[in-house]
Amino acid sequence: MGSIFSQISAVVAMNIRSLPQRFWMSLAMVIASAVVVAILLAFLAMAKGFSATLDSAGSENVAIFTREGSAAELNSVISRDQVNIIETAPGVVKDENGPVISPELYVIVDGIKKSSQTEANIPLRGIDERGFAMRKNVQITDGRMFTPGTNEMIVGAGILREFDGFALGEEVRFGKVIWKVVGVFSTGGNVFESELWADVKVLQSLYNRGSSYQTARVQMSSPNDLEAVRKFVADDPRLNLDVETEEAYFKAQGKQLSYMAYFGWIISSIMALGALAGALNTMYTSVAERAREIATLRAIGFSSLSAFVGTIVEALVLAAIGGAFGSIVAFLLFDGLNASTLGGSFTQVVFSFEMTGDLFIQGGIIALMIGFLSGFFPAFRAARLPVIVAFRNAA
Amino acid sequence: MTDNILFDLKGVHKSFTRGKETIKIFDGLDMQIKKGDFLAIMGPSGSGKTTLLNMLGGVDQPTSGEVLFDGSRVDTLSEGQLSKWRANNIGFIFQFYNLMPMLSAARNVELPLLLTNLSKKDRKNSVETALKLVELADRASHLPKEMSGGQQQRVAIARAIVSDPKLLLCDEPTGDLDRHTADEILEMLQLLNEKFGKTIVMVTHDPSAAKYAKRTLHLDKGEFVEKDLAA
């Protein structure tokens, strides 16, 4: 007997070539699959973009100190005395100006989102020149650095993109205080671009924080120094602080919003069930319409396996075409799309949707699952249909 | 004598259950078909013609009794074994041709050869020979919808003979054709029987078609009513 492969490939080719005869039913299945994949990819790209924005922000050579038990910078308080003690910790890099440390304030102000014209929280970070220099890939892209001791601020590129009223040279009012935008900074797309930066001493004064801060960052020469810093903090009862690398801190913040990916899978799975119902209908119709052809092939001597595989492959092809179409649409609509959402500190994080190869693979998997499940039962019917019954149906 | 018998049906019973009712089609049918025979089976609707043809073609099984083909039981074969047996021994010719609408004439004729171990080149040669025999070599690349009913039935005949089966089973092969075209098809079947030695069993309602056969059996209610015509 000829190989089962030649039988299967002949049946598959016939099924595929007969698709135009069932154009609208086939198109419905393609569209259903495309919609599911496009929506899944939109959620995954959002989660990926958000995660990348946070993950890329932290440096492994920077240790961040927060008050013990405070999950985010917003909830933390560190006194000047504690900052002074931290400066003496082992592992802290020193330069000609002494220990490289950046005590910082982190307060929330309002901004108007361009997309919805609604108010949203924006972080206003108080830092000094050392804090500025400590950020990865930081550069002033327009204007200049704020002058210490003045009501000047610089805005992240993400804030400028997504919010009204922060253009270079504009004056911005927060409460009774008027600030002047003197510069725009970029940090390579990470979460710091979703912030406003001003002089930490001015912020302490205007927000009545006395000499306290919220976090302190220190420069280490390598991540291995963290253990020494941790031991130092643990051994000093005055330092009721948590310390971790900045990289670990932001990764933890990113995980808080990993629900977006789960949500995407849940929504897509529910939609996939709907798509599956339509696809099953398409495939059962396909088998019914081809009953005479299937029966004829079986009568000639083709195996039931070839009828089964032929139907499954037809379903997979339709679902895969839909998946590819959905992926292309999602890529064109969402890749690089700028958006902002609430981050871990109740402030807006500006990020870009990120469509990567692994997301397309996930989209392909769900499309093929729709294809396989929608093809399996009709294929089983095609394979199990006794030849004589198929003849009767066809007559 | 036995070597000359292609089909031997012994005490074949066949019944269907419809709801609570059991419908008997055959109740102990005996029948022999000799090699090289051209047999027409006639009878009214419901007489069992198609059921008999289906059993001869291995697409239906008797409820009891024996069906022997070339001395071997086929009524005991599994579905998979029957598929192989059909591929090796039977060529089907249907009333409505049953061609694959999306395949060219040549590709339709090639289908049974996909079940053999022939190379692509040998398959191509066999397809050309079969199409020449039915005088359709020039229509090899045409789709069924581009051909007349008579031409489509000739493609179906080419498909039935391309793998050189011992038996051709024809289910109302001229039922969808006009008289002139029907005669052409029947002459072709006669040629296959007389010149190429194919054994042919043809179910038909048409007495004119039956005249082309070497002998005719009349079925009524599952029995041959003119016993003198039965073998």
mmCIF file with all atom_site columns, C-alpha atoms in Angstrom, chain A residues 190-364:
data_model
loop_
_atom_site.group_PDB
_atom_site.id
_atom_site.type_symbol
_atom_site.label_atom_id
_atom_site.label_alt_id
_atom_site.label_comp_id
_atom_site.label_asym_id
_atom_site.label_entity_id
_atom_site.label_seq_id
_atom_site.pdbx_PDB_ins_code
_atom_site.Cartn_x
_atom_site.Cartn_y
_atom_site.Cartn_z
_atom_site.occupancy
_atom_site.B_iso_or_equiv
_atom_site.pdbx_formal_charge
_atom_site.auth_seq_id
_atom_site.auth_comp_id
_atom_site.auth_asym_id
_atom_site.auth_atom_id
_atom_site.pdbx_PDB_model_num
ATOM 1   C CA . ASN A 1 190 ? 12.183  53.281 31.770 1.00 0.00 ? 190 ASN A CA 1
ATOM 2   C CA . VAL A 1 191 ? 9.904   54.225 34.650 1.00 0.00 ? 191 VAL A CA 1
ATOM 3   C CA . PHE A 1 192 ? 11.896  57.319 35.679 1.00 0.00 ? 192 PHE A CA 1
ATOM 4   C CA . GLU A 1 193 ? 10.627  59.017 32.514 1.00 0.00 ? 193 GLU A CA 1
ATOM 5   C CA . SER A 1 194 ? 7.212   59.025 34.171 1.00 0.00 ? 194 SER A CA 1
ATOM 6   C CA . GLU A 1 195 ? 8.458   61.436 36.845 1.00 0.00 ? 195 GLU A CA 1
ATOM 7   C CA . LEU A 1 196 ? 9.070   65.113 37.485 1.00 0.00 ? 196 LEU A CA 1
ATOM 8   C CA . TRP A 1 197 ? 12.357  65.926 39.156 1.00 0.00 ? 197 TRP A CA 1
ATOM 9   C CA . ALA A 1 198 ? 13.148  68.937 41.307 1.00 0.00 ? 198 ALA A CA 1
ATOM 10  C CA . ASP A 1 199 ? 15.629  69.936 43.983 1.00 0.00 ? 199 ASP A CA 1
ATOM 11  C CA . VAL A 1 200 ? 15.158  67.766 47.067 1.00 0.00 ? 200 VAL A CA 1
ATOM 12  C CA . LYS A 1 201 ? 15.862  70.612 49.521 1.00 0.00 ? 201 LYS A CA 1
ATOM 13  C CA . VAL A 1 202 ? 13.189  72.815 47.917 1.00 0.00 ? 202 VAL A CA 1
ATOM 14  C CA . LEU A 1 203 ? 10.676  69.959 48.086 1.00 0.00 ? 203 LEU A CA 1
ATOM 15  C CA . GLN A 1 204 ? 11.470  69.307 51.746 1.00 0.00 ? 204 GLN A CA 1
ATOM 16  C CA . SER A 1 205 ? 10.698  72.919 52.483 1.00 0.00 ? 205 SER A CA 1
ATOM 17  C CA . LEU A 1 206 ? 7.557   73.298 50.345 1.00 0.00 ? 206 LEU A CA 1
ATOM 18  C CA . TYR A 1 207 ? 6.033   70.016 51.534 1.00 0.00 ? 207 TYR A CA 1
ATOM 19  C CA . ASN A 1 208 ? 6.989   70.566 55.214 1.00 0.00 ? 208 ASN A CA 1
ATOM 20  C CA . ARG A 1 209 ? 9.126   67.448 55.450 1.00 0.00 ? 209 ARG A CA 1
ATOM 21  C CA . GLY A 1 210 ? 11.739  69.051 57.655 1.00 0.00 ? 210 GLY A CA 1
ATOM 22  C CA . SER A 1 211 ? 14.980  67.176 57.195 1.00 0.00 ? 211 SER A CA 1
ATOM 23  C CA . SER A 1 212 ? 13.391  63.810 56.440 1.00 0.00 ? 212 SER A CA 1
ATOM 24  C CA . TYR A 1 213 ? 13.471  61.889 53.202 1.00 0.00 ? 213 TYR A CA 1
ATOM 25  C CA . GLN A 1 214 ? 11.625  58.886 51.861 1.00 0.00 ? 214 GLN A CA 1
ATOM 26  C CA . THR A 1 215 ? 14.352  56.793 50.330 1.00 0.00 ? 215 THR A CA 1
ATOM 27  C CA . ALA A 1 216 ? 18.090  56.745 50.020 1.00 0.00 ? 216 ALA A CA 1
ATOM 28  C CA . ARG A 1 217 ? 20.084  55.258 47.180 1.00 0.00 ? 217 ARG A CA 1
ATOM 29  C CA . VAL A 1 218 ? 23.748  54.391 47.475 1.00 0.00 ? 218 VAL A CA 1
ATOM 30  C CA . GLN A 1 219 ? 26.187  53.438 44.758 1.00 0.00 ? 219 GLN A CA 1
ATOM 31  C CA . MET A 1 220 ? 27.905  50.083 45.226 1.00 0.00 ? 220 MET A CA 1
ATOM 32  C CA . SER A 1 221 ? 30.843  48.864 43.204 1.00 0.00 ? 221 SER A CA 1
ATOM 33  C CA . SER A 1 222 ? 29.127  45.502 42.617 1.00 0.00 ? 222 SER A CA 1
ATOM 34  C CA . PRO A 1 223 ? 25.934  43.669 43.595 1.00 0.00 ? 223 PRO A CA 1
ATOM 35  C CA . ASN A 1 224 ? 28.072  41.506 45.910 1.00 0.00 ? 224 ASN A CA 1
ATOM 36  C CA . ASP A 1 225 ? 28.427  44.494 48.229 1.00 0.00 ? 225 ASP A CA 1
ATOM 37  C CA . LEU A 1 226 ? 24.738  44.273 49.101 1.00 0.00 ? 226 LEU A CA 1
ATOM 38  C CA . GLU A 1 227 ? 25.322  41.561 51.712 1.00 0.00 ? 227 GLU A CA 1
ATOM 39  C CA . ALA A 1 228 ? 27.752  43.774 53.625 1.00 0.00 ? 228 ALA A CA 1
ATOM 40  C CA . VAL A 1 229 ? 25.288  46.649 53.464 1.00 0.00 ? 229 VAL A CA 1
ATOM 41  C CA . ARG A 1 230 ? 22.468  44.393 54.680 1.00 0.00 ? 230 ARG A CA 1
ATOM 42  C CA . LYS A 1 231 ? 24.558  43.151 57.600 1.00 0.00 ? 231 LYS A CA 1
ATOM 43  C CA . PHE A 1 232 ? 25.433  46.717 58.491 1.00 0.00 ? 232 PHE A CA 1
ATOM 44  C CA . VAL A 1 233 ? 21.728  47.668 58.549 1.00 0.00 ? 233 VAL A CA 1
ATOM 45  C CA . ALA A 1 234 ? 20.768  44.573 60.525 1.00 0.00 ? 234 ALA A CA 1
ATOM 46  C CA . ASP A 1 235 ? 23.467  45.168 63.128 1.00 0.00 ? 235 ASP A CA 1
ATOM 47  C CA . ASP A 1 236 ? 22.492  48.800 63.800 1.00 0.00 ? 236 ASP A CA 1
ATOM 48  C CA . PRO A 1 237 ? 19.229  49.099 65.786 1.00 0.00 ? 237 PRO A CA 1
ATOM 49  C CA . ARG A 1 238 ? 18.807  52.689 64.620 1.00 0.00 ? 238 ARG A CA 1
ATOM 50  C CA . LEU A 1 239 ? 18.362  51.528 61.038 1.00 0.00 ? 239 LEU A CA 1
ATOM 51  C CA . ASN A 1 240 ? 14.908  49.940 60.917 1.00 0.00 ? 240 ASN A CA 1
ATOM 52  C CA . LEU A 1 241 ? 15.215  49.840 57.146 1.00 0.00 ? 241 LEU A CA 1
ATOM 53  C CA . ASP A 1 242 ? 14.801  47.438 54.241 1.00 0.00 ? 242 ASP A CA 1
ATOM 54  C CA . VAL A 1 243 ? 17.557  47.387 51.656 1.00 0.00 ? 243 VAL A CA 1
ATOM 55  C CA . GLU A 1 244 ? 17.697  45.739 48.269 1.00 0.00 ? 244 GLU A CA 1
ATOM 56  C CA . THR A 1 245 ? 19.154  46.449 44.874 1.00 0.00 ? 245 THR A CA 1
ATOM 57  C CA . GLU A 1 246 ? 17.261  48.979 42.820 1.00 0.00 ? 246 GLU A CA 1
ATOM 58  C CA . GLU A 1 247 ? 16.868  46.296 40.156 1.00 0.00 ? 247 GLU A CA 1
ATOM 59  C CA . ALA A 1 248 ? 15.130  43.919 42.583 1.00 0.00 ? 248 ALA A CA 1
ATOM 60  C CA . TYR A 1 249 ? 12.967  46.756 43.909 1.00 0.00 ? 249 TYR A CA 1
ATOM 61  C CA . PHE A 1 250 ? 11.533  47.605 40.469 1.00 0.00 ? 250 PHE A CA 1
ATOM 62  C CA . LYS A 1 251 ? 11.125  43.984 39.471 1.00 0.00 ? 251 LYS A CA 1
ATOM 63  C CA . ALA A 1 252 ? 8.934   43.522 42.551 1.00 0.00 ? 252 ALA A CA 1
ATOM 64  C CA . GLN A 1 253 ? 6.989   46.652 41.612 1.00 0.00 ? 253 GLN A CA 1
ATOM 65  C CA . GLY A 1 254 ? 6.470   45.255 38.104 1.00 0.00 ? 254 GLY A CA 1
ATOM 66  C CA . LYS A 1 255 ? 5.122   41.976 39.470 1.00 0.00 ? 255 LYS A CA 1
ATOM 67  C CA . GLN A 1 256 ? 2.331   43.868 41.200 1.00 0.00 ? 256 GLN A CA 1
ATOM 68  C CA . LEU A 1 257 ? 0.869   44.548 37.759 1.00 0.00 ? 257 LEU A CA 1
ATOM 69  C CA . SER A 1 258 ? 1.526   41.141 36.239 1.00 0.00 ? 258 SER A CA 1
ATOM 70  C CA . TYR A 1 259 ? -2.244  40.656 36.583 1.00 0.00 ? 259 TYR A CA 1
ATOM 71  C CA . MET A 1 260 ? -2.501  42.362 33.193 1.00 0.00 ? 260 MET A CA 1
ATOM 72  C CA . ALA A 1 261 ? -1.052  39.299 31.479 1.00 0.00 ? 261 ALA A CA 1
ATOM 73  C CA . TYR A 1 262 ? -3.284  36.940 33.492 1.00 0.00 ? 262 TYR A CA 1
ATOM 74  C CA . PHE A 1 263 ? -6.273  39.139 32.736 1.00 0.00 ? 263 PHE A CA 1
ATOM 75  C CA . GLY A 1 264 ? -5.386  38.991 29.064 1.00 0.00 ? 264 GLY A CA 1
ATOM 76  C CA . TRP A 1 265 ? -5.274  35.199 29.129 1.00 0.00 ? 265 TRP A CA 1
ATOM 77  C CA . ILE A 1 266 ? -8.585  34.997 31.000 1.00 0.00 ? 266 ILE A CA 1
ATOM 78  C CA . ILE A 1 267 ? -10.355 37.388 28.610 1.00 0.00 ? 267 ILE A CA 1
ATOM 79  C CA . SER A 1 268 ? -8.841  35.650 25.593 1.00 0.00 ? 268 SER A CA 1
ATOM 80  C CA . SER A 1 269 ? -9.755  32.210 26.903 1.00 0.00 ? 269 SER A CA 1
ATOM 81  C CA . ILE A 1 270 ? -13.385 33.264 27.388 1.00 0.00 ? 270 ILE A CA 1
ATOM 82  C CA . MET A 1 271 ? -13.419 34.744 23.905 1.00 0.00 ? 271 MET A CA 1
ATOM 83  C CA . ALA A 1 272 ? -11.700 31.641 22.573 1.00 0.00 ? 272 ALA A CA 1
ATOM 84  C CA . LEU A 1 273 ? -14.618 29.561 23.865 1.00 0.00 ? 273 LEU A CA 1
ATOM 85  C CA . GLY A 1 274 ? -16.969 31.714 21.793 1.00 0.00 ? 274 GLY A CA 1
ATOM 86  C CA . ALA A 1 275 ? -14.682 31.458 18.799 1.00 0.00 ? 275 ALA A CA 1
ATOM 87  C CA . LEU A 1 276 ? -14.502 27.717 19.325 1.00 0.00 ? 276 LEU A CA 1
ATOM 88  C CA . ALA A 1 277 ? -18.290 27.386 19.120 1.00 0.00 ? 277 ALA A CA 1
ATOM 89  C CA . GLY A 1 278 ? -18.291 29.203 15.767 1.00 0.00 ? 278 GLY A CA 1
ATOM 90  C CA . ALA A 1 279 ? -15.299 27.254 14.532 1.00 0.00 ? 279 ALA A CA 1
ATOM 91  C CA . LEU A 1 280 ? -16.906 23.927 15.481 1.00 0.00 ? 280 LEU A CA 1
ATOM 92  C CA . ASN A 1 281 ? -19.956 24.914 13.461 1.00 0.00 ? 281 ASN A CA 1
ATOM 93  C CA . THR A 1 282 ? -17.725 25.756 10.511 1.00 0.00 ? 282 THR A CA 1
ATOM 94  C CA . MET A 1 283 ? -15.926 22.437 10.666 1.00 0.00 ? 283 MET A CA 1
ATOM 95  C CA . TYR A 1 284 ? -19.054 20.314 11.159 1.00 0.00 ? 284 TYR A CA 1
ATOM 96  C CA . THR A 1 285 ? -20.534 22.071 8.134  1.00 0.00 ? 285 THR A CA 1
ATOM 97  C CA . SER A 1 286 ? -17.346 21.399 6.212  1.00 0.00 ? 286 SER A CA 1
ATOM 98  C CA . VAL A 1 287 ? -17.527 17.682 6.998  1.00 0.00 ? 287 VAL A CA 1
ATOM 99  C CA . ALA A 1 288 ? -21.238 17.566 6.133  1.00 0.00 ? 288 ALA A CA 1
ATOM 100 C CA . GLU A 1 289 ? -20.653 19.299 2.803  1.00 0.00 ? 289 GLU A CA 1
ATOM 101 C CA . ARG A 1 290 ? -17.796 16.981 1.949  1.00 0.00 ? 290 ARG A CA 1
ATOM 102 C CA . ALA A 1 291 ? -19.591 13.795 3.052  1.00 0.00 ? 291 ALA A CA 1
ATOM 103 C CA . ARG A 1 292 ? -19.820 12.483 -0.502 1.00 0.00 ? 292 ARG A CA 1
ATOM 104 C CA . GLU A 1 293 ? -16.152 13.245 -1.161 1.00 0.00 ? 293 GLU A CA 1
ATOM 105 C CA . ILE A 1 294 ? -15.068 11.622 2.098  1.00 0.00 ? 294 ILE A CA 1
ATOM 106 C CA . ALA A 1 295 ? -17.232 8.588  1.378  1.00 0.00 ? 295 ALA A CA 1
ATOM 107 C CA . THR A 1 296 ? -15.896 8.292  -2.164 1.00 0.00 ? 296 THR A CA 1
ATOM 108 C CA . LEU A 1 297 ? -12.309 8.415  -0.959 1.00 0.00 ? 297 LEU A CA 1
ATOM 109 C CA . ARG A 1 298 ? -13.056 5.824  1.713  1.00 0.00 ? 298 ARG A CA 1
ATOM 110 C CA . ALA A 1 299 ? -14.724 3.620  -0.914 1.00 0.00 ? 299 ALA A CA 1
ATOM 111 C CA . ILE A 1 300 ? -11.675 3.902  -3.166 1.00 0.00 ? 300 ILE A CA 1
ATOM 112 C CA . GLY A 1 301 ? -9.570  2.694  -0.262 1.00 0.00 ? 301 GLY A CA 1
ATOM 113 C CA . PHE A 1 302 ? -8.374  5.775  1.569  1.00 0.00 ? 302 PHE A CA 1
ATOM 114 C CA . SER A 1 303 ? -7.979  5.226  5.313  1.00 0.00 ? 303 SER A CA 1
ATOM 115 C CA . SER A 1 304 ? -10.155 6.818  7.981  1.00 0.00 ? 304 SER A CA 1
ATOM 116 C CA . LEU A 1 305 ? -6.973  8.344  9.411  1.00 0.00 ? 305 LEU A CA 1
ATOM 117 C CA . SER A 1 306 ? -6.512  10.403 6.258  1.00 0.00 ? 306 SER A CA 1
ATOM 118 C CA . ALA A 1 307 ? -10.086 11.731 6.610  1.00 0.00 ? 307 ALA A CA 1
ATOM 119 C CA . PHE A 1 308 ? -9.362  12.575 10.260 1.00 0.00 ? 308 PHE A CA 1
ATOM 120 C CA . VAL A 1 309 ? -6.057  14.316 9.657  1.00 0.00 ? 309 VAL A CA 1
ATOM 121 C CA . GLY A 1 310 ? -7.387  16.136 6.590  1.00 0.00 ? 310 GLY A CA 1
ATOM 122 C CA . THR A 1 311 ? -10.156 17.721 8.645  1.00 0.00 ? 311 THR A CA 1
ATOM 123 C CA . ILE A 1 312 ? -7.873  18.591 11.548 1.00 0.00 ? 312 ILE A CA 1
ATOM 124 C CA . VAL A 1 313 ? -5.350  20.223 9.222  1.00 0.00 ? 313 VAL A CA 1
ATOM 125 C CA . GLU A 1 314 ? -8.086  22.227 7.514  1.00 0.00 ? 314 GLU A CA 1
ATOM 126 C CA . ALA A 1 315 ? -9.152  23.595 10.919 1.00 0.00 ? 315 ALA A CA 1
ATOM 127 C CA . LEU A 1 316 ? -5.547  24.301 11.893 1.00 0.00 ? 316 LEU A CA 1
ATOM 128 C CA . VAL A 1 317 ? -4.903  26.153 8.643  1.00 0.00 ? 317 VAL A CA 1
ATOM 129 C CA . LEU A 1 318 ? -7.984  28.363 9.063  1.00 0.00 ? 318 LEU A CA 1
ATOM 130 C CA . ALA A 1 319 ? -7.136  29.114 12.695 1.00 0.00 ? 319 ALA A CA 1
ATOM 131 C CA . ALA A 1 320 ? -3.490  29.771 11.830 1.00 0.00 ? 320 ALA A CA 1
ATOM 132 C CA . ILE A 1 321 ? -4.463  32.198 9.058  1.00 0.00 ? 321 ILE A CA 1
ATOM 133 C CA . GLY A 1 322 ? -6.673  33.965 11.607 1.00 0.00 ? 322 GLY A CA 1
ATOM 134 C CA . GLY A 1 323 ? -3.868  33.933 14.153 1.00 0.00 ? 323 GLY A CA 1
ATOM 135 C CA . ALA A 1 324 ? -1.421  35.436 11.669 1.00 0.00 ? 324 ALA A CA 1
ATOM 136 C CA . PHE A 1 325 ? -3.953  38.077 10.658 1.00 0.00 ? 325 PHE A CA 1
ATOM 137 C CA . GLY A 1 326 ? -4.696  38.889 14.308 1.00 0.00 ? 326 GLY A CA 1
ATOM 138 C CA . SER A 1 327 ? -0.970  39.149 15.049 1.00 0.00 ? 327 SER A CA 1
ATOM 139 C CA . ILE A 1 328 ? -0.406  41.553 12.168 1.00 0.00 ? 328 ILE A CA 1
ATOM 140 C CA . VAL A 1 329 ? -3.356  43.717 13.236 1.00 0.00 ? 329 VAL A CA 1
ATOM 141 C CA . ALA A 1 330 ? -2.168  43.712 16.855 1.00 0.00 ? 330 ALA A CA 1
ATOM 142 C CA . PHE A 1 331 ? 1.346   44.626 15.754 1.00 0.00 ? 331 PHE A CA 1
ATOM 143 C CA . LEU A 1 332 ? 0.153   47.490 13.552 1.00 0.00 ? 332 LEU A CA 1
ATOM 144 C CA . LEU A 1 333 ? -2.257  48.838 16.164 1.00 0.00 ? 333 LEU A CA 1
ATOM 145 C CA . PHE A 1 334 ? -0.390  48.310 19.399 1.00 0.00 ? 334 PHE A CA 1
ATOM 146 C CA . ASP A 1 335 ? 3.366   47.938 18.949 1.00 0.00 ? 335 ASP A CA 1
ATOM 147 C CA . GLY A 1 336 ? 4.994   51.053 20.379 1.00 0.00 ? 336 GLY A CA 1
ATOM 148 C CA . LEU A 1 337 ? 1.639   52.486 21.455 1.00 0.00 ? 337 LEU A CA 1
ATOM 149 C CA . ASN A 1 338 ? 2.160   54.845 24.381 1.00 0.00 ? 338 ASN A CA 1
ATOM 150 C CA . ALA A 1 339 ? -0.071  54.523 27.397 1.00 0.00 ? 339 ALA A CA 1
ATOM 151 C CA . SER A 1 340 ? -0.030  55.181 31.099 1.00 0.00 ? 340 SER A CA 1
ATOM 152 C CA . THR A 1 341 ? -1.527  53.340 33.990 1.00 0.00 ? 341 THR A CA 1
ATOM 153 C CA . LEU A 1 342 ? -1.446  53.283 37.741 1.00 0.00 ? 342 LEU A CA 1
ATOM 154 C CA . GLY A 1 343 ? 1.813   51.966 39.095 1.00 0.00 ? 343 GLY A CA 1
ATOM 155 C CA . GLY A 1 344 ? 2.792   50.548 42.446 1.00 0.00 ? 344 GLY A CA 1
ATOM 156 C CA . SER A 1 345 ? 2.893   53.938 44.198 1.00 0.00 ? 345 SER A CA 1
ATOM 157 C CA . PHE A 1 346 ? -0.542  55.089 43.018 1.00 0.00 ? 346 PHE A CA 1
ATOM 158 C CA . THR A 1 347 ? 1.142   57.184 40.368 1.00 0.00 ? 347 THR A CA 1
ATOM 159 C CA . GLN A 1 348 ? 0.961   56.967 36.624 1.00 0.00 ? 348 GLN A CA 1
ATOM 160 C CA . VAL A 1 349 ? 3.623   54.942 34.861 1.00 0.00 ? 349 VAL A CA 1
ATOM 161 C CA . VAL A 1 350 ? 4.057   55.862 31.222 1.00 0.00 ? 350 VAL A CA 1
ATOM 162 C CA . PHE A 1 351 ? 5.024   52.925 29.054 1.00 0.00 ? 351 PHE A CA 1
ATOM 163 C CA . SER A 1 352 ? 4.950   51.619 25.499 1.00 0.00 ? 352 SER A CA 1
ATOM 164 C CA . PHE A 1 353 ? 3.225   48.423 24.357 1.00 0.00 ? 353 PHE A CA 1
ATOM 165 C CA . GLU A 1 354 ? 5.946   45.974 23.432 1.00 0.00 ? 354 GLU A CA 1
ATOM 166 C CA . MET A 1 355 ? 5.230   43.302 20.818 1.00 0.00 ? 355 MET A CA 1
ATOM 167 C CA . THR A 1 356 ? 8.003   40.718 20.908 1.00 0.00 ? 356 THR A CA 1
ATOM 168 C CA . GLY A 1 357 ? 8.603   37.367 19.261 1.00 0.00 ? 357 GLY A CA 1
ATOM 169 C CA . ASP A 1 358 ? 7.585   35.345 22.295 1.00 0.00 ? 358 ASP A CA 1
ATOM 170 C CA . LEU A 1 359 ? 4.195   37.089 22.325 1.00 0.00 ? 359 LEU A CA 1
ATOM 171 C CA . PHE A 1 360 ? 3.589   36.091 18.707 1.00 0.00 ? 360 PHE A CA 1
ATOM 172 C CA . ILE A 1 361 ? 4.395   32.511 19.686 1.00 0.00 ? 361 ILE A CA 1
ATOM 173 C CA . GLN A 1 362 ? 1.787   32.692 22.468 1.00 0.00 ? 362 GLN A CA 1
ATOM 174 C CA . GLY A 1 363 ? -0.724  34.113 19.981 1.00 0.00 ? 363 GLY A CA 1
ATOM 175 C CA . GLY A 1 364 ? 0.091   31.280 17.590 1.00 0.00 ? 364 GLY A CA 1
#
